Amino acid sequence: MPSSPWTKPDTNTRPIAVIGGGVMGRRISMMWISAGFTVILCEKSGESDNAVGYVQEHKAEQAAKQGTEPAELKTTTNLQEAVSNAWMVIEAIPEKLQLKIDLLAKIDEIAPPDCVIASNSSSLRSGQMIVKTEKNYRICNGHYYMPPEQTYYEVMSCGYTDPNIFPFLMEKAAQAGFKPVHAKVDSTGLVFNRIWAAIKREVLLVMAEGVSDGQTIDEMFRSWFKAEKGPCLMMDTVGLDTVYNIEAVYTQQRGLDTTAMNWLKENYVDKGNLGAKHGKGLLG
């Protein structure tokens, strides 16, 4: 890989920019703020209130766990304001490739050259998002799960990422209470999500075929794996629209059967039943 112009940015005086204040964006923001990192959350006008409320509600408790002093959360609707001085930009918008391609192109234009641009995508590879970008040496996947309960953090190259970025990101993520993991080769779904996607798909098939219901599946799952939560509850928590978008990526890229995806769309997403976000979920 050719040498890159990337150098370590100043993380003490510059903020992190989180683009998207949905279920994941607000949780990611809360974790970094709780560890003392200033965050600028960029969200559409009128849609950041829930994210701010979540951060304010949980940051003190999380900071106490880490023995840190919470930093400041700032909000904006202006992408330029959010990223112009950021040391890291976290893309946390819906799992739709064209949206991410367009957003990363805008961020790449205005973010400082040493700013790391990390996509939180759980299924799309950052290498698919660099169609319109130029400074690809600082673009990568930086995927979070559902903090603060689940703190694994996976990083993966876009194919051009400066290798020095990975130990840097992993060190900073550990400071923020995450458990960093390096996905060492290009992969649709990174590490755990590849395994989790197969579990979700089979659960949806069991329900689609009328074999069993969500409550029974979750009860058996918790018993077998000594887990606190079952797969249906976890899907409801993330949002069934997000589950559908992720499954659509796997189905298209791996040539998988579409039965589970279509059933979820027809019976839940199209009806506005998205789990914890809105309406009913797999658990009713």
XYZ file of N, CA, C and O in Angstrom, residues 105-237:
532
model
N -18.913 11.380 0.354
C -18.314 12.307 -0.609
C -18.331 13.736 -0.075
O -17.343 14.477 -0.196
N -19.446 14.131 0.556
C -19.545 15.473 1.117
C -18.578 15.647 2.292
O -17.903 16.669 2.417
N -18.533 14.631 3.155
C -17.646 14.698 4.318
C -16.196 14.775 3.873
O -15.398 15.551 4.413
N -15.835 13.982 2.872
C -14.456 13.940 2.386
C -14.000 15.295 1.862
O -12.831 15.654 1.962
N -14.933 16.055 1.313
C -14.609 17.381 0.771
C -14.286 18.384 1.870
O -13.410 19.234 1.694
N -14.987 18.311 2.998
C -14.909 19.401 3.975
C -14.184 19.031 5.275
O -13.798 19.922 6.034
N -13.991 17.754 5.548
C -13.306 17.363 6.777
C -11.803 17.592 6.644
O -11.243 17.464 5.553
N -11.113 17.924 7.732
C -9.657 18.108 7.672
C -8.959 16.848 7.158
O -9.469 15.736 7.360
N -7.796 16.991 6.511
C -7.111 15.831 5.924
C -6.742 14.750 6.923
O -6.630 13.578 6.551
N -6.561 15.112 8.204
C -6.188 14.110 9.204
C -7.393 13.520 9.925
O -7.242 12.666 10.806
N -8.591 13.949 9.558
C -9.818 13.468 10.191
C -10.141 12.055 9.706
O -10.196 11.807 8.494
N -10.375 11.133 10.622
C -10.768 9.777 10.266
C -12.269 9.754 9.975
O -13.069 10.282 10.757
N -12.646 9.156 8.863
C -14.053 9.026 8.494
C -14.428 7.557 8.607
O -13.914 6.707 7.871
N -15.302 7.242 9.557
C -15.617 5.850 9.868
C -17.109 5.592 9.714
O -17.931 6.271 10.337
N -17.461 4.606 8.909
C -18.859 4.232 8.734
C -19.260 3.205 9.778
O -18.569 2.215 9.997
N -20.406 3.431 10.406
C -20.939 2.491 11.391
C -21.699 1.345 10.731
O -22.307 0.530 11.429
N -21.656 1.233 9.437
C -22.426 0.194 8.755
C -22.085 -1.195 9.284
O -20.925 -1.538 9.494
N -23.118 -1.992 9.472
C -22.923 -3.352 9.972
C -22.865 -4.387 8.866
O -22.499 -5.535 9.112
N -23.225 -4.005 7.653
C -23.219 -4.979 6.561
C -22.522 -4.464 5.306
O -21.937 -5.241 4.558
N -22.575 -3.152 5.074
C -21.940 -2.580 3.889
C -20.465 -2.309 4.157
O -20.095 -1.779 5.193
N -19.630 -2.655 3.216
C -18.199 -2.399 3.338
C -17.898 -0.953 2.969
O -18.455 -0.419 2.008
N -17.008 -0.322 3.729
C -16.641 1.059 3.403
C -16.014 1.142 2.021
O -16.082 2.188 1.363
N -15.425 0.036 1.548
C -14.884 0.015 0.200
C -15.936 0.225 -0.875
O -15.618 0.639 -1.997
N -17.206 -0.039 -0.540
C -18.303 0.203 -1.477
C -18.751 1.663 -1.471
O -19.495 2.073 -2.363
N -18.312 2.412 -0.478
C -18.818 3.774 -0.280
C -17.898 4.844 -0.850
O -18.215 6.017 -0.781
N -16.742 4.452 -1.383
C -15.726 5.435 -1.771
C -15.753 5.741 -3.271
O -14.747 6.126 -3.854
N -16.933 5.599 -3.862
C -17.109 5.845 -5.292
C -16.773 7.287 -5.656
O -16.203 7.561 -6.721
N -17.115 8.234 -4.760
C -16.954 9.653 -5.069
C -15.905 10.342 -4.191
O -15.766 11.559 -4.256
N -15.210 9.611 -3.376
C -14.252 10.211 -2.450
C -12.844 10.215 -3.037
O -12.544 9.477 -3.978
N -11.970 11.047 -2.467
C -10.590 11.151 -2.943
C -9.568 10.770 -1.872
O -8.599 10.078 -2.164
N -9.797 11.207 -0.634
C -8.829 10.960 0.441
C -9.180 9.658 1.165
O -9.541 9.628 2.337
N -9.054 8.564 0.422
C -9.510 7.273 0.929
C -8.591 6.687 1.994
O -8.961 5.721 2.655
N -7.415 7.283 2.168
C -6.480 6.793 3.169
C -7.017 6.932 4.591
O -6.508 6.325 5.524
N -8.083 7.740 4.791
C -8.608 7.960 6.150
C -10.048 7.474 6.304
O -10.740 7.804 7.272
N -10.520 6.651 5.354
C -11.884 6.122 5.385
C -11.851 4.641 5.765
O -11.015 3.884 5.276
N -12.786 4.237 6.630
C -12.821 2.846 7.085
C -14.197 2.518 7.660
O -15.051 3.393 7.798
N -14.406 1.255 7.987
C -15.555 0.855 8.801
C -15.169 0.983 10.270
O -14.067 0.593 10.664
N -16.085 1.516 11.056
C -15.928 1.537 12.511
C -17.287 1.210 13.095
O -18.082 2.096 13.385
N -17.569 -0.082 13.222
C -18.925 -0.544 13.543
C -19.123 -0.813 15.029
O -18.364 -1.548 15.647
N -20.174 -0.190 15.579
C -20.563 -0.370 16.972
C -21.785 -1.293 17.024
O -22.523 -1.415 16.049
N -22.039 -1.875 18.192
C -23.227 -2.710 18.349
C -24.317 -1.924 19.091
O -24.802 -0.932 18.575
N -24.690 -2.295 20.286
C -25.739 -1.557 21.013
C -25.206 -1.094 22.361
O -25.573 -1.628 23.413
N -24.280 -0.130 22.353
C -23.780 0.364 23.641
C -24.907 1.040 24.423
O -25.862 1.523 23.823
N -24.809 1.061 25.763
C -23.675 0.600 26.575
C -23.718 -0.872 26.933
O -22.787 -1.374 27.543
N -24.809 -1.584 26.576
C -24.898 -2.992 26.954
C -23.866 -3.841 26.208
O -23.273 -4.750 26.770
N -23.681 -3.555 24.934
C -22.750 -4.345 24.117
C -21.685 -3.404 23.557
O -21.994 -2.523 22.767
N -20.449 -3.596 23.951
C -19.427 -2.585 23.676
C -18.365 -3.011 22.663
O -17.346 -2.338 22.531
N -18.576 -4.107 21.955
C -17.606 -4.453 20.916
C -17.626 -3.403 19.808
O -18.670 -2.840 19.461
N -16.451 -3.158 19.256
C -16.263 -2.126 18.226
C -15.328 -2.715 17.165
O -14.190 -3.058 17.459
N -15.834 -2.848 15.948
C -15.076 -3.501 14.889
C -14.577 -2.482 13.862
O -15.354 -1.633 13.400
N -13.312 -2.568 13.518
C -12.743 -1.688 12.497
C -12.283 -2.522 11.308
O -11.835 -3.662 11.459
N -12.404 -1.931 10.104
C -12.043 -2.654 8.881
C -11.675 -1.656 7.780
O -12.304 -0.593 7.654
N -10.701 -1.975 6.992
C -10.203 -1.088 5.941
C -11.189 -0.954 4.783
O -11.961 -1.874 4.484
N -11.120 0.190 4.115
C -11.867 0.366 2.865
C -11.066 -0.174 1.683
O -11.529 -0.159 0.546
N -9.856 -0.635 1.964
C -8.944 -1.112 0.919
C -7.780 -0.174 0.704
O -6.761 -0.557 0.130
N -7.929 1.050 1.198
C -6.894 2.073 1.045
C -6.528 2.727 2.376
O -5.684 3.618 2.414
N -7.166 2.294 3.459
C -6.975 2.938 4.752
C -5.532 2.826 5.223
O -4.938 1.745 5.170
N -4.983 3.939 5.685
C -3.649 3.921 6.283
C -3.667 2.937 7.447
O -4.473 3.074 8.380
N -2.793 1.927 7.467
C -2.822 0.918 8.540
C -2.574 1.489 9.924
O -2.963 0.868 10.930
N -1.946 2.652 9.994
C -1.703 3.270 11.305
C -2.988 3.764 11.962
O -3.010 4.037 13.171
N -4.052 3.895 11.179
C -5.320 4.365 11.724
C -5.927 3.333 12.676
O -6.563 3.692 13.670
N -5.713 2.050 12.410
C -6.386 1.024 13.206
C -5.918 0.974 14.656
O -6.753 0.992 15.565
N -4.625 0.932 14.935
C -4.229 0.981 16.346
C -4.624 2.292 17.018
O -4.958 2.308 18.216
N -4.616 3.380 16.264
C -5.040 4.682 16.802
C -6.508 4.628 17.203
O -6.875 4.999 18.332
N -7.386 4.169 16.295
C -8.814 4.103 16.589
C -9.102 3.133 17.722
O -9.941 3.402 18.593
N -8.417 2.004 17.721
C -8.666 0.996 18.741
C -8.253 1.491 20.128
O -8.912 1.215 21.128
N -7.176 2.250 20.186
C -6.745 2.829 21.457
C -7.766 3.840 21.971
O -8.139 3.828 23.155
N -8.236 4.724 21.077
C -9.216 5.740 21.479
C -10.542 5.085 21.873
O -11.195 5.501 22.846
N -10.948 4.060 21.133
C -12.202 3.379 21.448
C -12.127 2.696 22.808
O -13.098 2.703 23.581
N -10.987 2.111 23.118
C -10.806 1.483 24.431
C -10.925 2.523 25.542
O -11.500 2.249 26.604
N -10.404 3.735 25.296
C -10.536 4.819 26.281
C -12.004 5.174 26.523
O -12.378 5.607 27.610
N -12.818 4.997 25.496
C -14.236 5.338 25.587
C -15.087 4.177 26.082
O -16.325 4.266 26.077
N -14.456 3.093 26.505
C -15.202 1.974 27.082
C -15.599 0.893 26.108
O -16.401 0.011 26.453
N -15.051 0.925 24.900
C -15.358 -0.098 23.914
C -14.325 -1.219 23.933
O -13.212 -1.050 24.448
N -14.700 -2.364 23.343
C -13.798 -3.497 23.189
C -13.462 -3.616 21.694
O -14.238 -4.170 20.924
N -12.329 -3.073 21.265
C -12.041 -3.011 19.826
C -11.581 -4.343 19.250
O -10.858 -5.114 19.886
N -12.030 -4.592 18.013
C -11.675 -5.793 17.257
C -11.327 -5.366 15.844
O -12.021 -4.531 15.250
N -10.269 -5.939 15.273
C -9.852 -5.610 13.915
C -10.279 -6.724 12.961
O -9.797 -7.855 13.067
N -11.202 -6.404 12.040
C -11.544 -7.325 10.955
C -10.446 -7.191 9.903
O -10.327 -6.156 9.258
N -9.654 -8.228 9.715
C -8.384 -8.086 9.019
C -8.467 -8.176 7.506
O -7.514 -7.835 6.802
N -9.591 -8.635 6.976
C -9.778 -8.655 5.525
C -11.162 -8.098 5.199
O -12.046 -8.042 6.059
N -11.343 -7.687 3.963
C -12.598 -7.120 3.497
C -13.721 -8.137 3.672
O -13.615 -9.267 3.189
N -14.805 -7.749 4.347
C -15.871 -8.701 4.656
C -17.217 -8.003 4.711
O -17.349 -6.952 5.329
N -18.212 -8.587 4.070
C -19.576 -8.103 4.203
C -20.095 -8.547 5.560
O -20.328 -9.724 5.791
N -20.246 -7.588 6.487
C -20.756 -7.925 7.803
C -19.716 -7.972 8.896
O -20.042 -8.249 10.044
N -18.455 -7.689 8.571
C -17.383 -7.715 9.559
C -17.375 -9.055 10.314
O -17.585 -10.090 9.708
N -17.126 -9.037 11.627
C -16.900 -10.289 12.359
C -18.213 -10.879 12.879
O -18.779 -11.802 12.295
N -18.726 -10.329 13.979
C -19.888 -10.948 14.612
C -21.143 -10.811 13.770
O -22.007 -11.704 13.786
N -21.290 -9.708 13.022
C -22.523 -9.507 12.271
C -22.768 -10.570 11.214
O -23.911 -10.836 10.850
N -21.707 -11.162 10.699
C -21.905 -12.273 9.759
C -22.611 -13.434 10.442
O -23.522 -14.065 9.878
N -22.217 -13.719 11.674
C -22.823 -14.805 12.438
C -24.237 -14.419 12.867
O -25.191 -15.191 12.732
N -24.376 -13.196 13.362
C -25.661 -12.696 13.846
C -26.687 -12.626 12.717
O -27.867 -12.919 12.924
N -26.257 -12.267 11.512
C -27.174 -12.181 10.373
C -27.810 -13.541 10.081
O -28.998 -13.632 9.758
N -27.010 -14.599 10.194
C -27.540 -15.941 9.942
C -28.559 -16.335 11.003
O -29.595 -16.956 10.695
N -28.299 -15.958 12.260
C -29.252 -16.250 13.336
C -30.557 -15.505 13.101
O -31.657 -16.082 13.186
N -30.470 -14.215 12.812
C -31.673 -13.417 12.563
C -32.485 -14.000 11.412
O -33.718 -14.108 11.503
N -31.809 -14.355 10.341
C -32.497 -14.870 9.155
C -33.268 -16.148 9.483
O -34.420 -16.322 9.076
N -32.655 -17.041 10.248
C -33.320 -18.304 10.575
C -34.480 -18.084 11.537
O -35.523 -18.744 11.426
N -34.335 -17.136 12.464
C -35.437 -16.802 13.366
C -36.637 -16.292 12.573
O -37.783 -16.701 12.813
N -36.383 -15.403 11.630
C -37.471 -14.863 10.810
C -38.133 -15.953 9.976
O -39.350 -15.965 9.798
N -37.341 -16.908 9.487
C -37.901 -18.019 8.709
C -38.790 -18.907 9.584
O -39.849 -19.371 9.136
N -38.350 -19.161 10.810
C -39.161 -19.962 11.732
C -40.519 -19.302 11.947
O -41.561 -19.969 11.975
N -40.531 -17.987 12.060
C -41.782 -17.262 12.251
C -42.589 -17.189 10.961
O -43.807 -17.367 10.954
N -41.896 -16.931 9.836
C -42.581 -16.811 8.546
C -43.280 -18.106 8.158
O -44.367 -18.095 7.567
N -42.676 -19.229 8.496
C -43.243 -20.536 8.151
C -44.258 -21.011 9.184
O -44.835 -22.098 9.033
N -44.492 -20.222 10.233
C -45.477 -20.577 11.247
C -45.024 -21.666 12.195
O -45.848 -22.270 12.898
N -43.735 -21.925 12.250
C -43.220 -22.983 13.122
C -43.371 -22.597 14.589
O -43.714 -23.428 15.439
N -43.093 -21.329 14.905
C -43.215 -20.867 16.280
C -43.351 -19.354 16.303
O -43.383 -18.699 15.258
N -43.443 -18.798 17.498
C -43.630 -17.359 17.678
C -42.425 -16.744 18.378
O -41.551 -17.450 18.910
N -42.398 -15.416 18.402
C -41.254 -14.700 18.942
C -40.999 -14.969 20.406
O -39.848 -15.105 20.840
N -42.065 -15.044 21.209
C -41.883 -15.275 22.638
C -41.218 -16.623 22.904
O -40.309 -16.736 23.739
N -41.660 -17.659 22.197
C -41.095 -18.994 22.395
C -39.639 -19.038 21.940
O -38.778 -19.616 22.613
N -39.373 -18.438 20.793
C -38.003 -18.414 20.274
C -37.070 -17.738 21.268
O -35.993 -18.252 21.589
N -37.469 -16.579 21.785
C -36.618 -15.852 22.722
C -36.419 -16.606 24.023
O -35.323 -16.633 24.598
N -37.496 -17.248 24.498
C -37.381 -18.022 25.735
C -36.377 -19.158 25.575
O -35.525 -19.383 26.447
N -36.452 -19.872 24.467
C -35.535 -20.991 24.232
C -34.113 -20.496 24.034
O -33.155 -21.089 24.540
N -33.963 -19.395 23.320
C -32.635 -18.830 23.059
C -31.951 -18.435 24.372
O -30.785 -18.742 24.607
N -32.702 -17.743 25.226
C -32.137 -17.312 26.508
C -31.724 -18.503 27.357
O -30.687 -18.481 28.035
N -32.538 -19.541 27.329
C -32.228 -20.730 28.122
C -30.994 -21.454 27.608
O -30.090 -21.791 28.375
N -30.916 -21.653 26.307
C -29.801 -22.403 25.720
C -28.477 -21.667 25.876
O -27.448 -22.264 26.190
N -28.495 -20.367 25.621
C -27.247 -19.602 25.572
C -27.019 -18.738 26.810
O -26.066 -17.959 26.845
N -27.883 -18.904 27.828
C -27.747 -18.134 29.064
C -27.659 -16.634 28.769
O -26.889 -15.902 29.381
N -28.470 -16.207 27.807
C -28.454 -14.815 27.357
C -29.520 -14.003 28.076
O -30.572 -14.536 28.457
N -29.261 -12.711 28.241
C -30.242 -11.831 28.872
C -31.384 -11.501 27.917
O -32.516 -11.263 28.351
N -31.085 -11.454 26.633
C -32.083 -11.081 25.639
C -32.118 -12.121 24.519
O -31.093 -12.703 24.158
N -33.294 -12.304 23.952
C -33.446 -13.185 22.809
C -33.338 -12.413 21.509
O -33.369 -11.174 21.489
N -33.237 -13.102 20.369
C -33.052 -12.430 19.080
C -34.218 -11.550 18.657
O -34.008 -10.511 18.028
N -35.452 -11.935 19.008
C -36.597 -11.102 18.618
C -36.590 -9.779 19.372
O -36.857 -8.722 18.785
N -36.286 -9.828 20.664
C -36.191 -8.593 21.431
C -35.069 -7.718 20.898
O -35.225 -6.491 20.782
N -33.939 -8.315 20.539
C -32.819 -7.530 20.025
C -33.175 -6.884 18.687
O -32.824 -5.725 18.437
N -33.886 -7.607 17.830
C -34.299 -7.024 16.548
C -35.317 -5.910 16.766
O -35.255 -4.859 16.121
N -36.266 -6.124 17.688
C -37.243 -5.080 17.999
C -36.557 -3.822 18.527
O -36.965 -2.698 18.226
N -35.510 -3.998 19.323
C -34.813 -2.862 19.920
C -34.084 -2.039 18.864
O -34.123 -0.802 18.884
